[in-house]
Short mmCIF file of C-alpha atoms in Angstrom, two decimals:
data_model
loop_
_atom_site.label_atom_id
_atom_site.label_comp_id
_atom_site.label_asym_id
_atom_site.label_seq_id
_atom_site.Cartn_x
_atom_site.Cartn_y
_atom_site.Cartn_z
CA MET A 1 8.28 -11.06 -25.71
CA HIS A 2 10.16 -8.11 -24.20
CA THR A 3 9.42 -4.65 -25.51
CA HIS A 4 10.94 -1.26 -24.80
CA GLY A 5 10.31 0.19 -21.38
CA PHE A 6 8.50 3.37 -20.42
CA SER A 7 10.07 6.80 -19.95
CA GLU A 8 8.91 10.10 -18.49
CA GLU A 9 7.66 10.97 -22.00
CA SER A 10 5.40 7.88 -22.17
CA THR A 11 1.70 8.71 -21.93
CA VAL A 12 -0.98 7.38 -19.60
CA ALA A 13 -2.70 5.82 -22.63
CA GLN A 14 0.49 3.99 -23.66
CA VAL A 15 0.78 2.49 -20.18
CA ILE A 16 -2.89 1.53 -19.83
CA ASN A 17 -2.96 -0.06 -23.30
CA ASP A 18 0.35 -1.91 -22.96
CA PRO A 19 -0.21 -5.66 -23.56
CA ALA A 20 1.61 -6.38 -20.27
CA PHE A 21 -1.29 -4.72 -18.42
CA THR A 22 -4.27 -6.05 -20.38
CA GLY A 23 -7.46 -5.93 -18.34
CA PHE A 24 -6.11 -3.89 -15.42
CA GLY A 25 -3.93 -1.09 -16.80
CA ARG A 26 -6.43 1.58 -15.78
CA MET A 27 -5.89 0.68 -12.12
CA LEU A 28 -2.25 1.76 -12.27
CA PHE A 29 -3.59 5.31 -12.09
CA PRO A 30 -6.31 6.73 -9.81
CA VAL A 31 -9.62 5.54 -11.28
CA ASP A 32 -11.50 8.05 -9.12
CA ARG A 33 -9.68 11.06 -10.61
CA ASN A 34 -10.30 12.53 -14.05
CA ILE A 35 -6.96 11.96 -15.80
CA SER A 36 -6.25 12.71 -19.45
CA ASP A 37 -4.86 9.81 -21.50
CA ASP A 38 -2.50 12.31 -23.13
CA MET A 39 -0.65 13.16 -19.91
CA THR A 40 2.95 11.99 -19.80
CA LEU A 41 4.36 10.10 -16.83
CA GLY A 42 6.38 13.21 -16.09
CA GLU A 43 3.25 15.36 -16.02
CA ILE A 44 1.15 12.96 -13.97
CA SER A 45 3.80 12.74 -11.25
CA SER A 46 2.42 15.88 -9.66
CA SER A 47 0.37 17.01 -6.66
CA ASP A 48 -2.17 18.37 -9.17
CA VAL A 49 -3.11 14.72 -9.75
CA TYR A 50 -1.99 13.22 -6.44
CA VAL A 51 -3.78 15.70 -4.21
CA TRP A 52 -2.36 16.12 -0.67
CA TYR A 53 0.95 14.55 -1.69
CA SER A 54 4.45 15.98 -1.88
CA ASN A 55 7.89 14.85 -3.05
CA ILE A 56 6.40 12.98 -6.03
CA LYS A 57 9.16 11.56 -8.22
CA ALA A 58 8.61 10.95 -11.95
CA ASP A 59 11.63 8.64 -12.09
CA LYS A 60 10.03 6.42 -9.43
CA THR A 61 6.78 6.31 -11.43
CA VAL A 62 8.78 5.10 -14.44
CA GLU A 63 10.76 2.61 -12.33
CA VAL A 64 7.60 1.07 -10.84
CA LEU A 65 5.90 0.72 -14.22
CA ASN A 66 8.96 -0.82 -15.85
CA TYR A 67 9.29 -3.30 -12.97
CA LEU A 68 5.66 -4.41 -13.37
CA LYS A 69 5.99 -4.57 -17.16
CA GLU A 70 9.15 -6.69 -16.95
CA GLN A 71 7.55 -9.02 -14.41
CA SER A 72 4.46 -9.45 -16.56
CA GLU A 73 6.48 -10.06 -19.73
CA SER A 74 8.56 -12.65 -17.85
CA GLY A 75 5.38 -14.63 -17.16
CA ASN A 76 4.79 -13.54 -13.56
CA GLN A 77 1.24 -12.50 -12.72
CA VAL A 78 1.34 -8.94 -11.41
CA PHE A 79 -2.34 -8.26 -10.75
CA TYR A 80 -5.00 -10.26 -8.91
CA ASN A 81 -8.71 -9.59 -8.60
CA ILE A 82 -9.77 -9.96 -4.96
CA TYR A 83 -13.41 -10.53 -5.88
CA THR A 84 -14.79 -13.34 -8.06
CA ASP A 85 -16.37 -12.74 -11.47
CA GLU A 86 -19.76 -13.46 -9.86
CA GLU A 87 -19.19 -10.87 -7.14
CA ILE A 88 -18.12 -8.28 -9.71
CA LEU A 89 -21.19 -9.07 -11.84
CA ALA A 90 -23.41 -8.50 -8.80
CA ASP A 91 -21.62 -5.23 -7.88
CA SER A 92 -19.79 -3.53 -10.74
CA SER A 93 -17.88 -1.22 -8.36
CA LYS A 94 -15.82 -4.25 -7.32
CA ALA A 95 -14.26 -4.26 -10.81
CA ASP A 96 -12.05 -1.35 -9.71
CA THR A 97 -10.31 -3.30 -6.96
CA GLY A 98 -7.36 -5.65 -6.82
CA LEU A 99 -3.81 -6.36 -5.73
CA PHE A 100 -0.57 -5.55 -7.54
CA HIS A 101 2.04 -8.14 -6.54
CA PHE A 102 5.67 -7.18 -6.04
CA ARG A 103 7.48 -10.49 -5.53
CA GLY A 104 9.69 -11.55 -2.66
CA GLY A 105 11.44 -14.80 -1.91
CA PRO A 106 9.39 -18.03 -1.98
CA GLY A 107 7.74 -18.65 1.37
CA SER A 108 8.59 -15.25 2.84
CA GLY A 109 6.19 -13.01 4.74
CA PHE A 110 4.11 -10.40 2.97
CA ALA A 111 3.15 -6.76 3.35
CA VAL A 112 -0.12 -5.16 2.21
CA MET A 113 0.36 -1.54 1.16
CA ASN A 114 -2.57 0.90 1.36
CA ALA A 115 -2.14 4.25 -0.32
CA GLY A 116 -3.96 7.31 0.97
CA GLY A 117 -6.04 9.81 -0.94
CA GLY A 118 -8.47 11.15 1.65
CA PHE A 119 -10.97 8.33 0.91
CA MET A 120 -11.56 10.21 -2.36
CA TYR A 121 -9.09 8.33 -4.56
CA VAL A 122 -6.18 5.85 -4.23
CA GLY A 123 -2.75 7.47 -4.63
CA ALA A 124 -0.95 4.19 -5.28
CA MET A 125 1.71 5.42 -7.71
CA HIS A 126 3.26 7.57 -4.98
CA ASP A 127 2.00 6.09 -1.72
CA SER A 128 2.01 2.29 -2.09
CA PHE A 129 3.70 1.09 -5.33
CA PRO A 130 7.12 2.57 -4.42
CA HIS A 131 6.88 1.11 -0.90
CA ALA A 132 5.94 -2.30 -2.30
CA LEU A 133 8.88 -2.26 -4.70
CA GLU A 134 11.35 -1.41 -1.91
CA VAL A 135 9.96 -4.06 0.47
CA SER A 136 10.14 -6.70 -2.29
CA ARG A 137 13.83 -5.83 -2.67
CA GLU A 138 14.23 -6.70 1.01
CA GLY A 139 13.04 -10.22 0.14
CA TYR A 140 9.40 -9.97 1.20
CA HIS A 141 6.28 -10.14 -0.93
CA ALA A 142 4.39 -6.86 -1.11
CA PHE A 143 0.86 -6.28 -2.38
CA ALA A 144 -0.42 -2.81 -3.24
CA LEU A 145 -4.19 -2.68 -2.78
CA ILE A 146 -6.45 -0.77 -5.14
CA TYR A 147 -9.61 -0.27 -3.11
CA ARG A 148 -12.92 1.57 -3.38
CA PRO A 149 -12.73 4.75 -1.29
CA ASP A 150 -16.27 4.19 -0.01
CA TYR A 151 -15.56 0.57 0.99
CA ALA A 152 -11.90 0.80 1.90
CA TYR A 153 -11.99 -1.29 5.07
CA GLU A 154 -14.10 -4.03 3.50
CA ASP A 155 -11.77 -4.22 0.50
CA LEU A 156 -8.70 -4.52 2.74
CA ALA A 157 -10.39 -7.28 4.73
CA GLN A 158 -11.17 -9.06 1.44
CA ALA A 159 -7.56 -8.63 0.29
CA ILE A 160 -6.18 -10.16 3.50
CA CYS A 161 -8.55 -13.14 3.09
CA PHE A 162 -7.58 -13.52 -0.57
CA ILE A 163 -3.84 -13.62 0.16
CA HIS A 164 -4.34 -16.00 3.09
CA ASP A 165 -6.49 -18.37 1.02
CA ASN A 166 -4.10 -18.30 -1.96
CA ALA A 167 -0.86 -18.35 0.02
CA GLU A 168 0.50 -21.42 -1.75
CA GLU A 169 -0.05 -20.06 -5.26
CA LEU A 170 1.32 -16.65 -4.21
CA GLN A 171 4.28 -18.35 -2.45
CA VAL A 172 3.80 -16.33 0.73
CA ASN A 173 3.98 -17.31 4.40
CA PRO A 174 0.40 -16.65 5.61
CA GLU A 175 1.51 -16.58 9.27
CA HIS A 176 3.69 -13.48 8.93
CA TYR A 177 2.43 -10.27 7.43
CA SER A 178 2.40 -6.53 8.01
CA LEU A 179 -0.09 -3.82 7.07
CA TRP A 180 1.23 -0.52 5.74
CA GLY A 181 -0.44 2.75 4.86
CA GLY A 182 -0.10 6.47 4.46
CA SER A 183 -2.74 9.01 5.49
CA ALA A 184 -6.16 7.42 4.81
CA GLY A 185 -4.36 4.16 4.03
CA ALA A 186 -2.75 4.25 7.47
CA ARG A 187 -6.20 4.35 9.06
CA MET A 188 -7.08 1.21 7.08
CA ALA A 189 -3.88 -0.53 8.19
CA VAL A 190 -4.36 0.35 11.87
CA ALA A 191 -8.00 -0.73 11.84
CA LEU A 192 -7.36 -4.13 10.23
CA GLY A 193 -4.28 -4.55 12.41
CA ASN A 194 -6.63 -4.59 15.39
CA ARG A 195 -7.37 -8.23 16.24
CA ASP A 196 -11.04 -7.66 17.06
CA TYR A 197 -11.73 -5.51 14.02
CA LEU A 198 -9.94 -8.03 11.77
CA ARG A 199 -12.18 -10.84 13.02
CA GLY A 200 -15.30 -8.72 12.77
CA LEU A 201 -14.69 -7.61 9.19
CA THR A 202 -13.34 -10.92 7.82
CA GLU A 203 -15.68 -13.12 9.89
CA ARG A 204 -12.70 -15.47 10.16
CA GLU A 205 -10.92 -16.96 13.17
CA ASP A 206 -8.15 -18.66 11.18
CA ILE A 207 -6.37 -15.51 9.95
CA PRO A 208 -3.69 -14.33 12.39
CA GLN A 209 -3.26 -10.74 13.44
CA ALA A 210 -0.63 -8.74 11.55
CA ASP A 211 2.87 -8.84 13.07
CA ALA A 212 3.07 -5.06 12.70
CA VAL A 213 1.39 -1.97 11.31
CA VAL A 214 3.52 0.62 9.51
CA MET A 215 1.76 3.97 9.40
CA GLN A 216 2.69 7.29 7.85
CA TYR A 217 1.14 10.71 8.39
CA THR A 218 -2.31 10.08 9.84
CA GLY A 219 -4.32 11.66 12.65
CA TYR A 220 -5.65 8.30 13.87
CA SER A 221 -5.70 8.41 17.66
CA SER A 222 -7.76 5.55 19.13
CA VAL A 223 -5.94 2.85 21.08
CA SER A 224 -6.90 -0.67 22.12
CA ALA A 225 -5.19 -3.61 23.81
CA SER A 226 -6.06 -5.54 20.61
CA ASP A 227 -3.96 -3.24 18.39
CA ALA A 228 -0.89 -4.53 16.56
CA PRO A 229 2.67 -3.28 17.19
CA ALA A 230 3.09 0.04 15.37
CA TYR A 231 5.84 1.86 13.50
CA ALA A 232 4.98 5.47 12.67
CA CYS A 233 6.63 8.31 10.80
CA VAL A 234 5.46 11.85 10.03
CA GLY A 235 6.75 15.29 9.08
CA LYS A 236 6.84 17.97 11.76
CA GLN A 237 5.37 20.50 9.30
CA ASP A 238 2.43 18.26 8.41
CA GLY A 239 -0.66 20.49 8.36
CA ILE A 240 -3.03 17.54 7.84
CA ALA A 241 -1.78 14.99 10.39
CA ASP A 242 -0.19 16.58 13.45
CA TRP A 243 2.92 14.66 14.51
CA ARG A 244 1.93 15.03 18.17
CA THR A 245 -1.25 13.02 17.58
CA MET A 246 0.79 10.12 16.21
CA HIS A 247 3.37 10.45 18.97
CA ASP A 248 0.70 10.42 21.68
CA ARG A 249 -1.02 7.37 20.22
CA LEU A 250 2.23 5.39 20.24
CA GLU A 251 2.92 6.43 23.83
CA ASN A 252 -0.52 5.08 24.74
CA LEU A 253 0.25 1.81 22.95
CA ASP A 254 3.54 1.63 24.85
CA SER A 255 1.68 1.95 28.13
CA LEU A 256 -0.32 -1.15 27.13
CA GLY A 257 2.90 -3.08 26.49
CA ILE A 258 2.52 -3.00 22.69
CA PRO A 259 5.84 -2.45 20.84
CA THR A 260 6.18 0.84 18.95
CA GLU A 261 8.69 2.97 17.09
CA PHE A 262 8.17 6.64 16.25
CA HIS A 263 9.97 9.04 13.91
CA SER A 264 9.22 12.68 13.10
CA TYR A 265 11.16 14.78 10.59
CA GLU A 266 11.94 18.49 10.68
CA GLY A 267 10.81 20.51 7.69
CA LEU A 268 8.65 17.79 6.12
CA GLY A 269 4.96 18.17 5.27
CA HIS A 270 2.25 15.67 4.41
CA GLY A 271 2.49 12.80 1.98
CA PHE A 272 6.24 12.48 1.44
CA GLY A 273 6.09 8.80 0.43
CA LEU A 274 9.54 7.19 0.49
CA GLY A 275 11.02 10.57 1.38
CA THR A 276 13.86 10.21 -1.12
CA GLY A 277 16.22 13.16 -0.83
CA THR A 278 14.59 14.40 2.40
CA ALA A 279 15.21 14.03 6.14
CA ALA A 280 12.99 10.93 6.03
CA GLU A 281 15.09 9.00 3.49
CA GLY A 282 15.78 5.47 4.67
CA TRP A 283 12.75 5.24 6.96
CA ILE A 284 11.47 2.25 5.01
CA GLU A 285 14.49 0.11 5.99
CA ASP A 286 13.81 1.02 9.64
CA ALA A 287 10.17 -0.03 9.21
CA VAL A 288 11.14 -3.41 7.72
CA ALA A 289 13.54 -3.97 10.64
CA PHE A 290 10.72 -3.15 13.09
CA TRP A 291 8.46 -5.70 11.37
CA GLU A 292 11.23 -8.31 11.44
CA ALA A 293 11.68 -7.76 15.18
CA GLN A 294 7.96 -8.46 15.72
CA MET A 295 8.14 -11.69 13.68
CA GLU A 296 10.61 -13.25 16.09
#
């Protein structure tokens, strides 16, 4: 049954309680922030809610929610728990985790998107859902992770294991994947992109290293020969993550023979997301092309 879509006047409560999102609607919005059910999608698309973020677009919020609603109403599963019922029963905090699936072509590679939020909350509606939607339009599967800020790295490791172990049902190619993130989420992506850290956290030898890590606006600086190829972009006016730190890290990766690509944008601050209508617009197509080059 197809119902009318959402608009900027739709409220948080209407979205959360929509039958298309039964059981997981609350995770479309930051569960670690105090958000009024009465807020409209226009009102919530703001840096008052998505702290540390800029360039937040209400029309993209609406577009993402209508995509997920249409997918769900068409019979496609859009949300997956990464922990079992038993694990959630043993630790109730695991109930606020999971993966939103933005579908690509059958058997294509997949991307895991990790929103930032300063390890205080998960800013998915601006910092991972839009990215996942765009990458799915390029033909790849994309999964936006809702994680616990206090157990972010463990939850990403669990998500990678979950997708790998359910690759057939999810119709993904488990051999080719990329890890994406902005700000705090970029730190998660870089860490799990490291071969040694991946093995340590998953306790698995059968899961390959990511083809590439795509990182936005983070001050992460450590470098290892076990790191994955890295694409990075950042605003030159970013007061939280200095562009020079990202630039220097990629130069250090280069010196180890690890492929990199770096972009910095004049006039842009922190947390610009897709960068629509800014100097960064189109960066996401560059990032997909970088990942594709690493797959070959």
